[in-house]
Amino acid sequence: MKKVITYGTFDLLHKGHVRLLKRAKELGDHLTVCLSSDEFNAEKGKKAYTSYEDRKYILEAIKYVDEVIPEKGWDQKISDVVDNNIDTFVMGDDWKGKFDFLEDYCEVIYLPRTEGISTSKIKEDLGLSDSDTWKA
């Protein structure tokens, strides 16, 4: 079984998020989503509009997602990959190059973002500031 992992806050869930999850799942048999905890977002100086538990509930309802685990800090990626026998790490291409250090442990793929939609745009349309929600 080929296992894939991706990371994110997945706040204000939109088509771009779902497309990322779909494309990530197409790369393997099992997709784990490592979801930023509220505490980790606070450490980054960000606040999600939706709580961790609600974001987790929504992600678990998406057919492409097999498992959701918490992201509690920047440094857990290597242990997540090793402990969960991950074959492929997937992120949006806005992070291109940032996780190449994982190539010693698994395949690293950066997928193109969905044009015309982003959490930042939704926030802007709603008149929310960066301190109100976290950029996905």
Short mmCIF file of C-alpha atoms in Angstrom, two decimals, residues 14-63:
data_model
loop_
_atom_site.label_atom_id
_atom_site.label_comp_id
_atom_site.label_asym_id
_atom_site.label_seq_id
_atom_site.Cartn_x
_atom_site.Cartn_y
_atom_site.Cartn_z
CA HIS A 14 -12.81 25.60 -0.43
CA LYS A 15 -12.49 23.95 -3.85
CA GLY A 16 -8.70 24.39 -3.89
CA HIS A 17 -8.37 22.41 -0.67
CA VAL A 18 -10.57 19.59 -1.99
CA ARG A 19 -8.66 19.49 -5.29
CA LEU A 20 -5.36 19.23 -3.37
CA LEU A 21 -6.75 16.33 -1.32
CA LYS A 22 -8.09 14.59 -4.44
CA ARG A 23 -4.80 14.92 -6.31
CA ALA A 24 -2.82 13.80 -3.25
CA LYS A 25 -5.02 10.71 -2.85
CA GLU A 26 -4.53 9.86 -6.55
CA LEU A 27 -0.81 9.45 -5.79
CA GLY A 28 -1.39 6.51 -3.45
CA ASP A 29 -3.77 4.21 -1.62
CA HIS A 30 -3.98 5.97 1.76
CA LEU A 31 -4.01 9.72 2.48
CA THR A 32 -3.09 11.09 5.89
CA VAL A 33 -3.79 14.76 6.52
CA CYS A 34 -1.71 16.35 9.25
CA LEU A 35 -3.92 19.20 10.46
CA SER A 36 -2.45 22.23 12.24
CA SER A 37 -3.69 22.35 15.81
CA ASP A 38 -5.08 25.55 17.29
CA GLU A 39 -2.06 25.67 19.61
CA PHE A 40 0.40 25.36 16.71
CA ASN A 41 -1.43 28.10 14.81
CA ALA A 42 -1.16 30.32 17.91
CA GLU A 43 2.59 29.56 18.05
CA LYS A 44 2.77 30.78 14.42
CA GLY A 45 0.86 33.93 15.42
CA LYS A 46 -2.22 32.85 13.44
CA LYS A 47 -5.78 31.97 14.36
CA ALA A 48 -8.03 29.71 12.32
CA TYR A 49 -11.63 30.84 11.97
CA THR A 50 -12.79 27.25 12.58
CA SER A 51 -11.59 25.19 15.56
CA TYR A 52 -9.27 22.22 15.14
CA GLU A 53 -12.04 19.77 16.09
CA ASP A 54 -14.44 21.24 13.51
CA ARG A 55 -11.75 21.30 10.78
CA LYS A 56 -10.89 17.68 11.62
CA TYR A 57 -14.57 16.67 11.46
CA ILE A 58 -14.94 18.27 8.01
CA LEU A 59 -11.75 16.68 6.66
CA GLU A 60 -12.77 13.23 7.91
CA ALA A 61 -16.01 13.58 5.91
CA ILE A 62 -14.11 14.04 2.63
CA LYS A 63 -13.88 10.79 0.69
#
